[in-house]
mmCIF file of C-alpha atoms and ligand atoms in Angstrom:
data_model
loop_
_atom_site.group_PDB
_atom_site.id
_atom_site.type_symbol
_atom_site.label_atom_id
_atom_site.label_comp_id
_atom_site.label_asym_id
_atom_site.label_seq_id
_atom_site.Cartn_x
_atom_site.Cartn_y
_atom_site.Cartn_z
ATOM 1 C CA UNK A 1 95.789 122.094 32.821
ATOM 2 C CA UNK A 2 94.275 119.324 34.136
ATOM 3 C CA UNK A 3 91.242 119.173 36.970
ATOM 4 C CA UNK A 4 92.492 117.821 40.394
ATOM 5 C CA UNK A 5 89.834 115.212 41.624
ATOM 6 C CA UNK A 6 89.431 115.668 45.126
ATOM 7 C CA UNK A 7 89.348 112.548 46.969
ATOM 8 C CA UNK A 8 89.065 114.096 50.202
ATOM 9 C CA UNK A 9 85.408 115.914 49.171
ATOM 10 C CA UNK A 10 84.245 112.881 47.263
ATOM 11 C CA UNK A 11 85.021 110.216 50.027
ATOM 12 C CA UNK A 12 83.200 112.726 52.837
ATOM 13 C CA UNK A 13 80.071 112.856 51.271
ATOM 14 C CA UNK A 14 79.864 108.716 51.055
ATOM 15 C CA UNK A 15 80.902 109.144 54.612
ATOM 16 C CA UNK A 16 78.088 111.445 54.480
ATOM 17 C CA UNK A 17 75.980 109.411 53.476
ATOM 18 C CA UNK A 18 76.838 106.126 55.327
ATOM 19 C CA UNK A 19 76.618 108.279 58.503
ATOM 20 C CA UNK A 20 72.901 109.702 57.633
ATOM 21 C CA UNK A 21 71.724 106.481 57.205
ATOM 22 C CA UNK A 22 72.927 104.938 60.063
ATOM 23 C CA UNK A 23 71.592 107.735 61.882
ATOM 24 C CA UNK A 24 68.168 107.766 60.304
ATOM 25 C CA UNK A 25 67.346 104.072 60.732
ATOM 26 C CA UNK A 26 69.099 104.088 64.326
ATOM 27 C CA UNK A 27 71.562 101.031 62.991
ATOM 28 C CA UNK A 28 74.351 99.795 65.342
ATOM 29 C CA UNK A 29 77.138 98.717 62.816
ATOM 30 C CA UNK A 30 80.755 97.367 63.842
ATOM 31 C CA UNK A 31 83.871 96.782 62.086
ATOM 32 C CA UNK A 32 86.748 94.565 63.479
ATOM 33 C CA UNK A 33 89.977 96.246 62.163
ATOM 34 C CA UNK A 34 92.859 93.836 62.604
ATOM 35 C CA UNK A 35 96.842 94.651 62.382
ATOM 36 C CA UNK A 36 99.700 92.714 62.451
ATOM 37 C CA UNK A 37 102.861 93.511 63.396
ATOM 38 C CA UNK A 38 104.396 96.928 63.029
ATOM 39 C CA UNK A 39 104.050 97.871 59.433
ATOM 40 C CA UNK A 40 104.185 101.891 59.877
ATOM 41 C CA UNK A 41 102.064 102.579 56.861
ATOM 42 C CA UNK A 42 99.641 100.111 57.910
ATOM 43 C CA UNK A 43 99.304 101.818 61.141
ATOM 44 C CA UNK A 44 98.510 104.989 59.298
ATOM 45 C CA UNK A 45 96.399 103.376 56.774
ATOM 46 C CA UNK A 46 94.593 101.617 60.255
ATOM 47 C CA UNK A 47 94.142 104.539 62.001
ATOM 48 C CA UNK A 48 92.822 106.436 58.849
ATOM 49 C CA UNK A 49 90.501 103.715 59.022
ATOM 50 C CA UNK A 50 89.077 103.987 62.829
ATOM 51 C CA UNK A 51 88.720 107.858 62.609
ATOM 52 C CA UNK A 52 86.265 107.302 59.040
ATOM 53 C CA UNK A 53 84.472 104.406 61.026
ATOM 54 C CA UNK A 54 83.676 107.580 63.836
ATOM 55 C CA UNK A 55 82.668 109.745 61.629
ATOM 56 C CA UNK A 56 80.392 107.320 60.108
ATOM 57 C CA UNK A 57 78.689 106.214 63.364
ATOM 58 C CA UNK A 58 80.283 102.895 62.831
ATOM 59 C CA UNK A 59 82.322 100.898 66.280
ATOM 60 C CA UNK A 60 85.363 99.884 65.159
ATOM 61 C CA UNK A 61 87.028 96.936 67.312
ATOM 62 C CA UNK A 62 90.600 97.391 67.146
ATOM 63 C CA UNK A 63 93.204 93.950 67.541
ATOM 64 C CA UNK A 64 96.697 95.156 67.080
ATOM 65 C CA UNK A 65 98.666 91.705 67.528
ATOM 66 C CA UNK A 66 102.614 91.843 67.543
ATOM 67 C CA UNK A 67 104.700 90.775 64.692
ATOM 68 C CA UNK A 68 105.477 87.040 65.606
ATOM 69 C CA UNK A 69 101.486 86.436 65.959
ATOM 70 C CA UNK A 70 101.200 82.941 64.323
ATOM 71 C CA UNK A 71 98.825 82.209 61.790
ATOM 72 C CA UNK A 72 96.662 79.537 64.311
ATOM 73 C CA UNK A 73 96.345 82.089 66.571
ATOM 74 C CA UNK A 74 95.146 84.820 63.885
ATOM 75 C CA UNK A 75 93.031 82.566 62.430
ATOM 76 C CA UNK A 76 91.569 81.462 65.958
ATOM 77 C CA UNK A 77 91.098 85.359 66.041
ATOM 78 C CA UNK A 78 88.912 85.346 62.616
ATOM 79 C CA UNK A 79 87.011 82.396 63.594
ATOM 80 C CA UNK A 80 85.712 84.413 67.132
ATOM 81 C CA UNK A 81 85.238 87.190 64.657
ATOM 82 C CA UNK A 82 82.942 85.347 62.497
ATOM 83 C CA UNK A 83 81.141 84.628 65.509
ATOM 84 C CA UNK A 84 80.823 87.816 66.726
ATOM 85 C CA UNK A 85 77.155 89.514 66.273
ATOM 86 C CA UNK A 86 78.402 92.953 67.358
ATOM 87 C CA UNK A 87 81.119 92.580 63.904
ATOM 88 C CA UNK A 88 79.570 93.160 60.752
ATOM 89 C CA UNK A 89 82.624 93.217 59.204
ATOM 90 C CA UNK A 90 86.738 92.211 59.362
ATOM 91 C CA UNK A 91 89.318 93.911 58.013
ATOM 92 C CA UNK A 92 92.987 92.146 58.441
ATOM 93 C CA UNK A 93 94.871 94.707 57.272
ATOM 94 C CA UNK A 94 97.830 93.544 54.669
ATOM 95 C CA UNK A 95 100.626 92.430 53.993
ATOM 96 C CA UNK A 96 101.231 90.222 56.974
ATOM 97 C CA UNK A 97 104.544 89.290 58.664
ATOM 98 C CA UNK A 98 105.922 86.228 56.145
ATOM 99 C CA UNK A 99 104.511 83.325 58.900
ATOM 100 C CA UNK A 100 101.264 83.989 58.255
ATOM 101 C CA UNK A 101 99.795 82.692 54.612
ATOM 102 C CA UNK A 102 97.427 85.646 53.372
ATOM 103 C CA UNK A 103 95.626 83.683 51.051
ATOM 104 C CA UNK A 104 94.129 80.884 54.257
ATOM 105 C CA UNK A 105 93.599 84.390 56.282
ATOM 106 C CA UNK A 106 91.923 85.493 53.448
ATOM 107 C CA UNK A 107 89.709 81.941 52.978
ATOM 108 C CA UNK A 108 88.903 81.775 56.731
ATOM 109 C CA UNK A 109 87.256 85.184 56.524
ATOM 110 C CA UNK A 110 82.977 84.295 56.402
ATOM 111 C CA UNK A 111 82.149 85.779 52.597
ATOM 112 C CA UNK A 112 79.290 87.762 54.552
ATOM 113 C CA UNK A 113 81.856 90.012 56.580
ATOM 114 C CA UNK A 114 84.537 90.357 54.091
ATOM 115 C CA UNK A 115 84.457 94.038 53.768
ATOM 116 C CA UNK A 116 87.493 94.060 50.877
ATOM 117 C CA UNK A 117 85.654 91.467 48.874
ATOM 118 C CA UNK A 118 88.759 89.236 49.006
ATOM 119 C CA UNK A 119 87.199 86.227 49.888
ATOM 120 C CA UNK A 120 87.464 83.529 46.401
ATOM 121 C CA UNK A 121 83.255 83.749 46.956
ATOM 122 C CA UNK A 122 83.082 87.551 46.177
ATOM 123 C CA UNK A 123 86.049 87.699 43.910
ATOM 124 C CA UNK A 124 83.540 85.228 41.677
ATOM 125 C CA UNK A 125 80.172 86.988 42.161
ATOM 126 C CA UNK A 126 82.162 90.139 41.437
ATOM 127 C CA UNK A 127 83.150 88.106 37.927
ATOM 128 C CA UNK A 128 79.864 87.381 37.543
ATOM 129 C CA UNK A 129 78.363 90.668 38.433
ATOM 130 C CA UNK A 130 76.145 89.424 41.199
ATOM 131 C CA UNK A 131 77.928 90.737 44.381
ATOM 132 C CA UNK A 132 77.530 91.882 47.428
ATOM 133 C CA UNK A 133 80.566 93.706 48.276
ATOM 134 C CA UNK A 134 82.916 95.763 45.503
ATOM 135 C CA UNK A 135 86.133 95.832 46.144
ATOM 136 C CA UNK A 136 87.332 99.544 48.340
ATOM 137 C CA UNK A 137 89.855 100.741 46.407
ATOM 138 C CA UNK A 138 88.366 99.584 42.840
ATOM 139 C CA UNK A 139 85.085 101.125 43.826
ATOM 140 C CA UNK A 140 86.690 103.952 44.850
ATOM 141 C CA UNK A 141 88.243 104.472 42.007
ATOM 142 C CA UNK A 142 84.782 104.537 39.671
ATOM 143 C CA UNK A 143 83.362 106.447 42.200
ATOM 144 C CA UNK A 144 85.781 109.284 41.229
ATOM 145 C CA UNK A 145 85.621 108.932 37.760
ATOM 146 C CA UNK A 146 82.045 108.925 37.872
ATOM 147 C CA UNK A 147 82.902 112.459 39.840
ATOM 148 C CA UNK A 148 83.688 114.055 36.792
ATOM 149 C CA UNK A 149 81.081 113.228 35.623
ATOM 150 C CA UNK A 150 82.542 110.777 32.685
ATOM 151 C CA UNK A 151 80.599 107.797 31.159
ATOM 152 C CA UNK A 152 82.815 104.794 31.110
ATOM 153 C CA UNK A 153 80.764 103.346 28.026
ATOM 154 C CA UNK A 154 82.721 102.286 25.087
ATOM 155 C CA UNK A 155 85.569 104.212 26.729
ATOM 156 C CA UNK A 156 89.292 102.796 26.456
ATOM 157 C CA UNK A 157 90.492 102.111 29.701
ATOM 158 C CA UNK A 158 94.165 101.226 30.354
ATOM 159 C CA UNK A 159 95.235 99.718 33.953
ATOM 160 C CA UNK A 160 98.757 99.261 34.870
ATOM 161 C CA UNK A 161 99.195 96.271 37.452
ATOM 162 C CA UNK A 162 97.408 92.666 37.755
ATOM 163 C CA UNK A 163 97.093 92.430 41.775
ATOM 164 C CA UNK A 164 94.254 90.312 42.939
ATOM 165 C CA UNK A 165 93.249 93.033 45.325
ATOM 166 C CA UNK A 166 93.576 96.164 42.874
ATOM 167 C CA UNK A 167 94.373 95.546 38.833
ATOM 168 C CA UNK A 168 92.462 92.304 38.078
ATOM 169 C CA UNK A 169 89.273 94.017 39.842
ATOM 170 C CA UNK A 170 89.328 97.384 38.728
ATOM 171 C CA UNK A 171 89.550 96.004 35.361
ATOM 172 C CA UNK A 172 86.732 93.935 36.205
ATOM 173 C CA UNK A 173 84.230 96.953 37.514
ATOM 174 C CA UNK A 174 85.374 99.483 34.154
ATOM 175 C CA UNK A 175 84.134 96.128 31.963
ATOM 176 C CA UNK A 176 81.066 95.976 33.738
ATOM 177 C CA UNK A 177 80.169 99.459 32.721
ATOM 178 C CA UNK A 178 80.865 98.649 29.414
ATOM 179 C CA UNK A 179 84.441 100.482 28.584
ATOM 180 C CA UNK A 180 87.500 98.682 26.485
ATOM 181 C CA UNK A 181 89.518 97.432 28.879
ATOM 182 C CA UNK A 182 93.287 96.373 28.909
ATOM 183 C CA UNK A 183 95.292 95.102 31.377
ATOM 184 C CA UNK A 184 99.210 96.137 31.569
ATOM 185 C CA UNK A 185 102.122 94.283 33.716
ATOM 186 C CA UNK A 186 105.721 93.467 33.623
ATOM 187 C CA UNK A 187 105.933 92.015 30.298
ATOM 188 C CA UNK A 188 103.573 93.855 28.204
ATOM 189 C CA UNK A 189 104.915 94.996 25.231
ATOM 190 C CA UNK A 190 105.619 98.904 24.596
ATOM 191 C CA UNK A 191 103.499 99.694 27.530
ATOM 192 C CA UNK A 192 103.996 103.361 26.451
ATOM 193 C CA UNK A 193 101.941 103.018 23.356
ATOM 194 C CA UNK A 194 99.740 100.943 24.894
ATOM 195 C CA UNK A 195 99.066 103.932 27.720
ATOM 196 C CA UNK A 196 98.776 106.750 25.279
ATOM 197 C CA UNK A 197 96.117 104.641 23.610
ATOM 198 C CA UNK A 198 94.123 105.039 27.131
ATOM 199 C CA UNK A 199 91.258 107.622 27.612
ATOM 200 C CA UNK A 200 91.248 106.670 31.365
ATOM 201 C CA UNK A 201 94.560 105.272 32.698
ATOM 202 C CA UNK A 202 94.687 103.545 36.153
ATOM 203 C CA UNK A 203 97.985 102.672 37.859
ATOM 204 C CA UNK A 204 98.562 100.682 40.600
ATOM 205 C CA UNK A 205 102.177 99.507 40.091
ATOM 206 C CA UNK A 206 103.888 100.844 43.215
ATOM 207 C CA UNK A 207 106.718 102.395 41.875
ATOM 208 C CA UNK A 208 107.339 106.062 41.886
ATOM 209 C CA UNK A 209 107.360 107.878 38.914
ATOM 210 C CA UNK A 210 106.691 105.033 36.904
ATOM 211 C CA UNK A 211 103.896 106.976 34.967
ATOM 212 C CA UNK A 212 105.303 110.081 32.622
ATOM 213 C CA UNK A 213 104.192 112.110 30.095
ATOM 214 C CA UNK A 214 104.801 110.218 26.988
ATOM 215 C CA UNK A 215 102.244 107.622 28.096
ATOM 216 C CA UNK A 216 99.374 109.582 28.424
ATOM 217 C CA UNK A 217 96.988 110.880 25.748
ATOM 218 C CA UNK A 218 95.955 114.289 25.678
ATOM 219 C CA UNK A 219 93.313 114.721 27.801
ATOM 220 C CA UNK A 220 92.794 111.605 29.788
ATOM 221 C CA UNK A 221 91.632 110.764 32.722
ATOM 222 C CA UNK A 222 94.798 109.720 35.055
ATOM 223 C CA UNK A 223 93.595 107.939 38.074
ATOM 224 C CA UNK A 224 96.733 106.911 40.259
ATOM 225 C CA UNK A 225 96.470 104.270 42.794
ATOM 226 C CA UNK A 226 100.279 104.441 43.614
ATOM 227 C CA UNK A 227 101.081 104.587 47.783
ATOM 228 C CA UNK A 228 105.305 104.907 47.701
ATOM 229 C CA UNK A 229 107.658 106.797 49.359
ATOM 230 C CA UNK A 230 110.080 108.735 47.255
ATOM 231 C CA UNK A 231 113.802 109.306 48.248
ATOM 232 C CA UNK A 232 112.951 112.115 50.688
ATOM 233 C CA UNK A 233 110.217 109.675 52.237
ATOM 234 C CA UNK A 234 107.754 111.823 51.249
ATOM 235 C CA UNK A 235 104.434 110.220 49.904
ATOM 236 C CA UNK A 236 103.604 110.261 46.379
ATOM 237 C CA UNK A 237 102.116 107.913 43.433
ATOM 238 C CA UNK A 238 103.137 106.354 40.751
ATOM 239 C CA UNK A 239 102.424 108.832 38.148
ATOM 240 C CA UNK A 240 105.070 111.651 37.479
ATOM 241 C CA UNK A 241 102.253 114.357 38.562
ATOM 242 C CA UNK A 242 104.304 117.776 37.248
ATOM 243 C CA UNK A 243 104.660 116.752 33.782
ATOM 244 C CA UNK A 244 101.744 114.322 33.585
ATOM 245 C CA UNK A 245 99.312 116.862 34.903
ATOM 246 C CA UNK A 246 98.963 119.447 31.942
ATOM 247 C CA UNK A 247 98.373 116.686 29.603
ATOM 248 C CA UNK A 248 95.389 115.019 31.548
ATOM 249 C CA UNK A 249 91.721 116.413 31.610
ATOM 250 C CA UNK A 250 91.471 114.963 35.184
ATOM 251 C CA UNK A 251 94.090 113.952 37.882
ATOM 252 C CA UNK A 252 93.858 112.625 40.901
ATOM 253 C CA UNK A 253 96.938 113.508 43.729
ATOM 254 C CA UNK A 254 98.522 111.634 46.690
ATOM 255 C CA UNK A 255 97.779 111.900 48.955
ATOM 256 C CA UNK A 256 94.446 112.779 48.658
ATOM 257 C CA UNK A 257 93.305 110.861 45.848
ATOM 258 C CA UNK A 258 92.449 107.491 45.692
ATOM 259 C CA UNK A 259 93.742 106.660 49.753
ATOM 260 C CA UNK A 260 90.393 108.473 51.388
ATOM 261 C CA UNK A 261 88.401 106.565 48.680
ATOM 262 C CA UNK A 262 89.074 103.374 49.643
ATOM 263 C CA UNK A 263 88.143 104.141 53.180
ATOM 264 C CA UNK A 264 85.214 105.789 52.335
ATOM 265 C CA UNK A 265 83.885 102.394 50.137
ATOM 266 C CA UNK A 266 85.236 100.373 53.250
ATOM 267 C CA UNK A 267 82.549 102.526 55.650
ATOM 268 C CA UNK A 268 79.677 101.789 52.674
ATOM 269 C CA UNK A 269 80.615 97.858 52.644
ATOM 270 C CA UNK A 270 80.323 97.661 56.517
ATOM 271 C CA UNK A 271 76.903 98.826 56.486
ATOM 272 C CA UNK A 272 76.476 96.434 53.738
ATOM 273 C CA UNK A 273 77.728 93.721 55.777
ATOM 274 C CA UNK A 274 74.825 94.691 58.528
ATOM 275 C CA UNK A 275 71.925 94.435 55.609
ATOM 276 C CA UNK A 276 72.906 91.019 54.339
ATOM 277 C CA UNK A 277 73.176 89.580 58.121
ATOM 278 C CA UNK A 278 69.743 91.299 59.204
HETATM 279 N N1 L34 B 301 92.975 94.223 53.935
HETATM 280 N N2 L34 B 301 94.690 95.631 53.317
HETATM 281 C C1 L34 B 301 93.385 95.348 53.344
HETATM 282 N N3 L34 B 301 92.452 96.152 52.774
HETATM 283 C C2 L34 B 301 92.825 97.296 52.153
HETATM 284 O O1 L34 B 301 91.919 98.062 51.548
HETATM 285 C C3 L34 B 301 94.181 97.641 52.148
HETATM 286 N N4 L34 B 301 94.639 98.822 51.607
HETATM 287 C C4 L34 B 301 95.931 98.838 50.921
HETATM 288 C C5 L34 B 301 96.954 98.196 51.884
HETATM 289 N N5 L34 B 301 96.433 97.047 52.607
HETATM 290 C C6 L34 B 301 95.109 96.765 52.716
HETATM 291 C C7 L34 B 301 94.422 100.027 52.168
HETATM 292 O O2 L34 B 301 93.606 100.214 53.045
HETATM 293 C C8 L34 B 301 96.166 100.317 50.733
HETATM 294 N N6 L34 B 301 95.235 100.971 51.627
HETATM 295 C C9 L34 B 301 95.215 102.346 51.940
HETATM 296 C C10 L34 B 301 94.222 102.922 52.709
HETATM 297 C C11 L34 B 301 94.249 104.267 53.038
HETATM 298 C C12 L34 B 301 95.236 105.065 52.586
HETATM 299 C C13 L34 B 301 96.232 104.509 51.807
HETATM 300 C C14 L34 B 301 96.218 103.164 51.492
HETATM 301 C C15 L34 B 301 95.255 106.502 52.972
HETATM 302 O O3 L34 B 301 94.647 106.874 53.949
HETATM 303 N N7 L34 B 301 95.974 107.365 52.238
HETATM 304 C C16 L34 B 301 96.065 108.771 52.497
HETATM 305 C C17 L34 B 301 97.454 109.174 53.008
HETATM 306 C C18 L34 B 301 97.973 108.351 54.106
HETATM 307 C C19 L34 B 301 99.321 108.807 54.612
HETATM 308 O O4 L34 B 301 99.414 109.979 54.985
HETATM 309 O O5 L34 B 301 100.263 107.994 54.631
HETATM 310 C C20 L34 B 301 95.825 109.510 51.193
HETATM 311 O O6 L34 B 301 95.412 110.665 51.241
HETATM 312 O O7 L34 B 301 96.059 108.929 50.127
#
């Protein structure tokens, strides 16, 4: 039987603690949250984000723009953003309607308010291990392994998935606490043996029940970073949870799981942001 991590708990008390210190040094902290078109998990992922950003202490500045926004006008909208003192940091919330290029979004963003660390400047201090931001859903992630109070040293750590926004730097953060690290896609090899040689797995494929029992080592750590809808359109991961769970020493659900975390490092980043422009 495996331990459920509970992202809820462990993303309130770094809301916790963004909030206190707000509060204690009387900050005022904003975050421009920024939507395009009508993506319906985006929405929920959006608002998720505005309620954490109250509960922190931190104004959020909401632009919902409508689906055939063009990419002038939403980088016009970045470039007043970057100009804004009262913004600390911008969120543009993906994917983005096909018009728009994410990557020159992405670019236009100043490196100082890029709250996801997407921006090419902190993807490379990140490489280096200089940085200023850490990526919200990576550094979610090690924040609840580090919950169970596991030390990544020397461990072998398996992730499924080579996304610039979630495999390539959550492989990066487990190397720079000193763990074995591989990196599965699409065309690795018996990925099965390769998982069940993992003592913490991490998938972020996006396919539902991509992750079963057979690939998992007794007793690892399963860490699933999978946001799908099954065929009842009910949430759930990539990980097949019943039969992976009694094999794993620690689990993490969705939702509940990594989702809050990533939220949660988002709030901690946006005070961030304030420090490095005071
Ligand atoms: N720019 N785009 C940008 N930054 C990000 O960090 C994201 N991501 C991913 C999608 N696009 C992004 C998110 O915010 C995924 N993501 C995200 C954030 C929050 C949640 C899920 C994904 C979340 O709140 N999950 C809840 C359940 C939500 C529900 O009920 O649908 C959970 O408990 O997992």
């Amino acid at each position: 039987m495996a331990k459920l991590i509970d992202g809820k708990a462990v993303s309130q008390k770094v809301k916790d603690e963004v909030r206190a210190e707000i509060e204690s040094k009387g900050l005022k902290v904003g975050l421009a949250v920024v939507i395009v078109g009508n993506n319906q998990a985006s929405r929920v992922y959006v608002n998720n984000k505005k309620k954490a950003c109250e509960v922190c202490g931190i104004q959020s500045f909401e632009y919902a723009l409508p689906e055939e926004t063009t990419e002038k006008e939403l980088l016009d909208l970045v470039d007043t953003l970057n100009n804004d003192p009262k913004v600390n940091g911008i969120l543009v919330q993906l994917p983005l309607p096909k018009q728009i290029n994410e990557e020159n979004v992405i670019a236009r963003i100043s490196p100082i308010k890029d709250v996801d660390a997407f921006h090419a400047v902190n993807v490379g201090k990140i490489m280096i291990g200089n940085y200023s931001f850490l990526p919200c859903t990576p550094a979610g992630v090690m924040e609840l392994i580090h919950s169970t109070g596991t030390d990544v040293t020397g461990k072998e750590c398996v992730v499924i998935g080579r996304s610039n926004i979630v495999g390539k730097p959550m492989a990066m953060l487990l190397l720079h606490e000193n763990a074995t690290v591989t990196i599965c896609h699409s065309r690795t090899k018996d990925l099965a043996a390769v998982c069940r040689r993992a003592d913490i797995l991490v998938s972020a494929v996006g396919k539902a029940d991509f992750v079963t029992a057979d690939m998992v080592k007794d007793g690892a750590i399963v860490i699933d970073v999978g946001m799908n809808r099954n065929a009842e359109n009910k949430l759930c991961g990539d990980v097949k949870f019943d039969e992976v769970e009694p094999k794993a020493s620690y689990i993490t659900p969705v939702p509940g799981g990594v989702g809050p975390m990533t939220i949660a490092m988002l709030m901690k980043n946006t005070l961030a942001a304030k420090y490095l422009q005071s």
